[in-house]
Tab-separated table of C-alpha atoms in Angstrom:
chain	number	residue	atom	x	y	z
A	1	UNK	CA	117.595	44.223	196.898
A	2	UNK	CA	118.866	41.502	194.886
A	3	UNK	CA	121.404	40.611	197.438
A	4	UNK	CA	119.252	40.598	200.537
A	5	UNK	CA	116.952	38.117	198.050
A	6	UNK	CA	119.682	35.984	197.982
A	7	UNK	CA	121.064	35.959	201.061
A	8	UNK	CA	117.767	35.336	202.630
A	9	UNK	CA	117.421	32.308	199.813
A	10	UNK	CA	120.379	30.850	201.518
A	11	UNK	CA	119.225	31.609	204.598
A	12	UNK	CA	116.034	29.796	204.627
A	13	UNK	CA	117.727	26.639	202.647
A	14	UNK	CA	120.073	26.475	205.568
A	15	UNK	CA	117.797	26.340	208.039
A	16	UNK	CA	115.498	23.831	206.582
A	17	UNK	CA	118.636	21.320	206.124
A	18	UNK	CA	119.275	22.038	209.679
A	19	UNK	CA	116.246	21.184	210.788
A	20	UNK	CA	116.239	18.146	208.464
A	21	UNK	CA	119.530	17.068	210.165
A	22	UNK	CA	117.623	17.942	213.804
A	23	UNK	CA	114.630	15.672	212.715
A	24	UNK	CA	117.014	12.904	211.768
A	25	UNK	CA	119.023	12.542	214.709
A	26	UNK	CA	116.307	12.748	217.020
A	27	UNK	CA	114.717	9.903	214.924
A	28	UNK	CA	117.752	7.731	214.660
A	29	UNK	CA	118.236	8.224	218.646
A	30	UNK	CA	114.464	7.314	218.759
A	31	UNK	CA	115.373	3.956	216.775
A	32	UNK	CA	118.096	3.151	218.857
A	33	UNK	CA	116.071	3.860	222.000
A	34	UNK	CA	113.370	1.183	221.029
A	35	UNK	CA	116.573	-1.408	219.634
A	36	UNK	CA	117.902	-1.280	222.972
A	37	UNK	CA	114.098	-1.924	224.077
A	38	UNK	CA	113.830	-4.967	222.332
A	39	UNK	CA	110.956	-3.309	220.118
A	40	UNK	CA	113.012	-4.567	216.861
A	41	UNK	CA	109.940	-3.894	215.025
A	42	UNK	CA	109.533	-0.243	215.536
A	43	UNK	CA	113.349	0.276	215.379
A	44	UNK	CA	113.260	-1.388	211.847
A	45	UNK	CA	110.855	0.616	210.401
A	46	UNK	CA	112.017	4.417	212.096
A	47	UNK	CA	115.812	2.885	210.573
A	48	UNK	CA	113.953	2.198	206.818
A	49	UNK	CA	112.125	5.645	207.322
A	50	UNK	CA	115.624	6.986	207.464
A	51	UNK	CA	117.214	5.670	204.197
A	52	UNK	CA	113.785	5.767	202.495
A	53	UNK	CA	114.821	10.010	203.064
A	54	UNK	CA	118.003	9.159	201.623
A	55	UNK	CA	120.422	9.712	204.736
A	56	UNK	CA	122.965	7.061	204.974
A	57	UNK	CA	125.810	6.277	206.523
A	58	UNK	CA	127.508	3.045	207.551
A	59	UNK	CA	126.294	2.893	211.313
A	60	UNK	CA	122.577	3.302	209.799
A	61	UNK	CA	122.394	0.469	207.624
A	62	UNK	CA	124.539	-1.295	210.799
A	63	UNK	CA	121.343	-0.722	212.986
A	64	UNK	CA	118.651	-1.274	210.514
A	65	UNK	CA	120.661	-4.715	209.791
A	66	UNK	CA	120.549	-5.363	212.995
A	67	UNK	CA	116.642	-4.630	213.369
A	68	UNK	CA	116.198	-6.970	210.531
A	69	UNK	CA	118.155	-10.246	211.980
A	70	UNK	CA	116.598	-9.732	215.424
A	71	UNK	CA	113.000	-9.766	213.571
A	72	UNK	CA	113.974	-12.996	211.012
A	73	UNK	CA	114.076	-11.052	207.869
A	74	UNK	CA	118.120	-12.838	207.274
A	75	UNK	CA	118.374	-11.524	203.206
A	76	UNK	CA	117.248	-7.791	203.859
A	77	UNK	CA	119.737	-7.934	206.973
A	78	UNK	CA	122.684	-9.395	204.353
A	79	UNK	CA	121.772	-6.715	201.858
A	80	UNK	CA	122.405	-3.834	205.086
A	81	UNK	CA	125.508	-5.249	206.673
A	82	UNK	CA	127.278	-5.400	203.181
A	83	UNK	CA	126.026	-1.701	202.285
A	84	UNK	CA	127.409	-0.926	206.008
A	85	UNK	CA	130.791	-2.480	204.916
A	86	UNK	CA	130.605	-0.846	201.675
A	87	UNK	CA	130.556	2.431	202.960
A	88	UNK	CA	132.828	1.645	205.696
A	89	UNK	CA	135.234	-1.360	205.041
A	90	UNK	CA	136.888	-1.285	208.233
A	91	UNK	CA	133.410	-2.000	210.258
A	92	UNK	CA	134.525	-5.324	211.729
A	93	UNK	CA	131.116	-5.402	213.819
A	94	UNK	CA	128.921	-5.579	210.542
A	95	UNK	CA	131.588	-8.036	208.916
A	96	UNK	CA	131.356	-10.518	211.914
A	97	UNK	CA	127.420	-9.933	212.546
A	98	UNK	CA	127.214	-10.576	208.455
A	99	UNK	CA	129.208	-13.856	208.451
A	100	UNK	CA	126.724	-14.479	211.161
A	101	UNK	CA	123.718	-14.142	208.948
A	102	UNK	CA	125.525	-15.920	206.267
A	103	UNK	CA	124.699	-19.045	208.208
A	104	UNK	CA	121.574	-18.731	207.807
A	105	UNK	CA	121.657	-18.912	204.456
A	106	UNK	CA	120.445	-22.216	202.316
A	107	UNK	CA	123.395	-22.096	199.673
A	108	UNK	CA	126.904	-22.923	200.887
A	109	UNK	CA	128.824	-22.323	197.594
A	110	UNK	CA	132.783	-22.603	197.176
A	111	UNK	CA	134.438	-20.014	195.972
A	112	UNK	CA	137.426	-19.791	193.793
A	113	UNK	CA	140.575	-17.693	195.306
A	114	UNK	CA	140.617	-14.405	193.386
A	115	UNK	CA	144.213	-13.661	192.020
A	116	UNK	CA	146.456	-12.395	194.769
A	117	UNK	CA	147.442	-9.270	193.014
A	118	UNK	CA	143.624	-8.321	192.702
A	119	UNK	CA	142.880	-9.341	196.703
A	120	UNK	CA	145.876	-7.631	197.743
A	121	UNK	CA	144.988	-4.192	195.687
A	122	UNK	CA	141.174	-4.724	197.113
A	123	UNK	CA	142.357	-4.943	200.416
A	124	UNK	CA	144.435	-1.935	200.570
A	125	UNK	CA	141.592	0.397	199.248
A	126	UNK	CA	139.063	-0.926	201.629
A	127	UNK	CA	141.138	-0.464	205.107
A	128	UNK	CA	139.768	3.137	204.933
A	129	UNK	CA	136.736	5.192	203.083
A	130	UNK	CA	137.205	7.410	200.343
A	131	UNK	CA	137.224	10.229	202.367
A	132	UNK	CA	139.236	9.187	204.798
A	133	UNK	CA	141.847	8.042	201.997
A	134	UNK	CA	141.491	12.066	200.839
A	135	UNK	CA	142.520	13.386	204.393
A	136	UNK	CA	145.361	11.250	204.228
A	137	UNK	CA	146.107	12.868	200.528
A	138	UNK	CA	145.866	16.119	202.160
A	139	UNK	CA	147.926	15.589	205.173
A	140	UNK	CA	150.785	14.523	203.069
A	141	UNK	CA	150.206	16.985	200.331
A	142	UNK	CA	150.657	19.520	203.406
A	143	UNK	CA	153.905	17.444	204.320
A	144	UNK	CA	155.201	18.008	200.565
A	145	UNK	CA	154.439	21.721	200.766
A	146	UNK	CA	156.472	22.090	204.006
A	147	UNK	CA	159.422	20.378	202.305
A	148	UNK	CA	158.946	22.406	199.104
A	149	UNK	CA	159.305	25.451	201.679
A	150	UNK	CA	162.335	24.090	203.445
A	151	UNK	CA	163.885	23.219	200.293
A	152	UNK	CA	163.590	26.573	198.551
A	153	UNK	CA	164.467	28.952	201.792
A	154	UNK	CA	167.152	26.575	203.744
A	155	UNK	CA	170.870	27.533	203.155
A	156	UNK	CA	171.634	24.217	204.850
A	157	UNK	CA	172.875	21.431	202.291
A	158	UNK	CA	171.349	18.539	204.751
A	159	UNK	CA	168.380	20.566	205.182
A	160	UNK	CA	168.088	21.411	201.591
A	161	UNK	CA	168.348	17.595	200.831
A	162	UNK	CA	165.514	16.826	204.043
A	163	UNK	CA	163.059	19.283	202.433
A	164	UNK	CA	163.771	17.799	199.042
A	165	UNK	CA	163.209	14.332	199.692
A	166	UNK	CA	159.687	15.358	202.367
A	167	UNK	CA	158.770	16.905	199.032
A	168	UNK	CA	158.910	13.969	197.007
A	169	UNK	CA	157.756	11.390	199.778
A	170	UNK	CA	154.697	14.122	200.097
A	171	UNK	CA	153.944	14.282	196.063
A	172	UNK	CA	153.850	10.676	195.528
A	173	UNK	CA	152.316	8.867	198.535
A	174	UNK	CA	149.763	11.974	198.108
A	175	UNK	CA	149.255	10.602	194.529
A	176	UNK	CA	149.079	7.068	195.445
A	177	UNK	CA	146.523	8.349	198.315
A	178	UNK	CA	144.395	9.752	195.246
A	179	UNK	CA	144.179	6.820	193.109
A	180	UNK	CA	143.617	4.714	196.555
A	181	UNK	CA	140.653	7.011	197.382
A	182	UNK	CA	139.341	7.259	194.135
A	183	UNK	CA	139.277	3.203	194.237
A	184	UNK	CA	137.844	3.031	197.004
A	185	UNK	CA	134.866	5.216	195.632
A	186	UNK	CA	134.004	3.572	192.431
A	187	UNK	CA	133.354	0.643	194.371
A	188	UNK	CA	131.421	2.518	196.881
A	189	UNK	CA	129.172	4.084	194.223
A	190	UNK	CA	129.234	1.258	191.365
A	191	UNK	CA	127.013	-1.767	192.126
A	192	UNK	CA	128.566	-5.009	191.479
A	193	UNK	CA	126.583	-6.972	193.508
A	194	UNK	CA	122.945	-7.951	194.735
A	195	UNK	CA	121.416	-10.206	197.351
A	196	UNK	CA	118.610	-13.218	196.397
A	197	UNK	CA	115.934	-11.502	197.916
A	198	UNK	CA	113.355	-13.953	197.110
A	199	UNK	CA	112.578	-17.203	198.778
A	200	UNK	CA	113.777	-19.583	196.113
A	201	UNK	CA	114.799	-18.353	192.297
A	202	UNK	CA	115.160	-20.004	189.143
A	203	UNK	CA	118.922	-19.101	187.274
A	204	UNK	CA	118.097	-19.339	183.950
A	205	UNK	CA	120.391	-19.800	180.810
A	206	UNK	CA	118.749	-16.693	178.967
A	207	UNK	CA	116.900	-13.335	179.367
A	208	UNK	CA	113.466	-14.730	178.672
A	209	UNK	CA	110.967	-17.059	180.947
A	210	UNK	CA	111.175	-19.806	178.285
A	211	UNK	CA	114.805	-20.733	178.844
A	212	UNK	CA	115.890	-23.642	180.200
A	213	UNK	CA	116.601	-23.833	184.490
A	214	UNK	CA	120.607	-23.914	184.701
A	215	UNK	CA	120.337	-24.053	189.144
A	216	UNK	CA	118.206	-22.565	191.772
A	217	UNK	CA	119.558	-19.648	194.091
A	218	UNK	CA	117.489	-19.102	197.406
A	219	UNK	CA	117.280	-15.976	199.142
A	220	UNK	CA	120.560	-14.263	201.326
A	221	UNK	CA	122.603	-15.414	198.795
A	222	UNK	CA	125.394	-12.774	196.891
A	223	UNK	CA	125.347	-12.778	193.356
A	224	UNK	CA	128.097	-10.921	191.449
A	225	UNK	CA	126.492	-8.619	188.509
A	226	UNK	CA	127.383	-9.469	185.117
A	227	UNK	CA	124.990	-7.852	182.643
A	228	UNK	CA	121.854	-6.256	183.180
A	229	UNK	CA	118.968	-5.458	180.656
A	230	UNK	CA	115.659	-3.825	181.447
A	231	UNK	CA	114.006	-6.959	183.413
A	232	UNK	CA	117.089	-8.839	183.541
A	233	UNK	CA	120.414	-9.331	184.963
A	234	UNK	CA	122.799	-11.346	184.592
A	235	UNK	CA	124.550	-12.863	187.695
A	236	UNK	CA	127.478	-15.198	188.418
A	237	UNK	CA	128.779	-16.875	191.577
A	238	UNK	CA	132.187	-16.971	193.423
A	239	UNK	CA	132.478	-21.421	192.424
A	240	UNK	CA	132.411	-19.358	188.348
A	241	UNK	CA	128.531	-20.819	187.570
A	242	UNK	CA	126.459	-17.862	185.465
A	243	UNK	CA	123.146	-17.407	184.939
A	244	UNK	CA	120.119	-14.904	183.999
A	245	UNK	CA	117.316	-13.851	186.832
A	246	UNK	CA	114.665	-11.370	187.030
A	247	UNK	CA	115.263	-8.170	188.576
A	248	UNK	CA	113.155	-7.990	190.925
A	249	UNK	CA	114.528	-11.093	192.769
A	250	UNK	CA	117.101	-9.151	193.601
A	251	UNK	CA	118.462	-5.923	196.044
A	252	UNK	CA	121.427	-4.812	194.792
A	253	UNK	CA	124.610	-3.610	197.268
């Protein structure tokens, strides 16, 4: 009895996440119905309605962005497009329509190269996803086991030496695959940044509204997080300046 509980348990939870999924897709098609319609207002909201439920992926926060430039709202479009490319680092479409919206922006701010060493590593862990970075692990991981088998039941010296060296290749591009992926998904899942969401902000020297004004920040602009306390964070930009804003000026990525 115990078991048919159970299986029934799972039953039922199965169902209602497939439903879920059912209700979301035919939503999201909905959105993209009324995009394509021009009714940028109605697609924005059935895209927030979406993430608001917690489903995400990189072509939803591409559409919502989208929504949001079409309708004039150029910092909550910023904030989407860069949690687009977050998730997916290879989506050239929300890179080009998010140097787009950058335009819009009021601050034009320089920014210092980053060392080459750190671009270059950055740059190979964002051509693919995490996940994508793991099916590569596991395709070569497969590789290695093939050689492992070729080395240990071949007679053949050259064949011997061909499964030995597949092994190897396998083991440590598989490794290299791992820390790659694993890159990749700490800066997925850790927020470093956060877009000026209000009109015009005050960057202040301290945590506290007595502090003296070091610059103002207005809103689409991407702050790098520093330090963060209950009602404060601290933020610097890409020219090096530093400086402490409320919260809830900002979205962050």
């Amino acid at each position: 009895m115990k078991n048919v509980t159970l299986y029934l348990i799972g039953f039922l939870l199965f169902s209602a996440t497939s439903i879920a999924q059912t209700e979301a897709l035919d939503q999201m098609k909905e959105a993209n119905s009324a995009y394509e319609a021009g009714d940028y207002e109605f697609a924005a909201k059935s895209y927030e309605a979406l993430i608001e439920r917690e489903y995400t992926s990189a072509d939803l926060h591409y559409n919502y962005a989208n929504s949001l430039f079409k309708t004039n709202r150029i910092a909550e479009a910023i904030l989407h497009y860069e949690k687009a490319i977050k998730i997916n680092p290879s989506a050239e479409d929300a890179a080009y329509n998010l140097k787009i919206a950058n335009d819009r922006t009021v601050d034009k701010i320089e920014k210092i190269p980053e060392l080459f060493i750190y671009r270059w590593w950055k740059s190979i862990y964002n051509l693919f996803s995490a996940d994508n970075w793991a099916k590569i692990m596991i395709g070569f991981l497969a590789l290695a086991l093939i050689g492992f088998g070729v080395y240990k039941l071949s007679q053949n010296i050259s064949f011997r030496k061909f499964g030995f060296t597949l092994f190897s290749s396998g083991i440590l591009i598989g490794i290299i695959c791992w820390i790659l992926a694993a890159s990749q998904k700490n800066y997925a899942n850790k927020a470093t940044h956060a877009i000026i969401m209000s009109s015009t902000v005050d960057i202040l020297s301290a945590p506290s509204s007595g502090s003296s004004q070091l610059f103002v920040l207005h809103e689409g602009t991407k702050v790098k997080i520093e330090d963060m306390t209950e009602e404060w964070m601290k933020v610097s930009l890409p020219n090096g300046n530093q400086g402490w804003i409320v919260n809830n000026d900002l979205a962050e990525i």
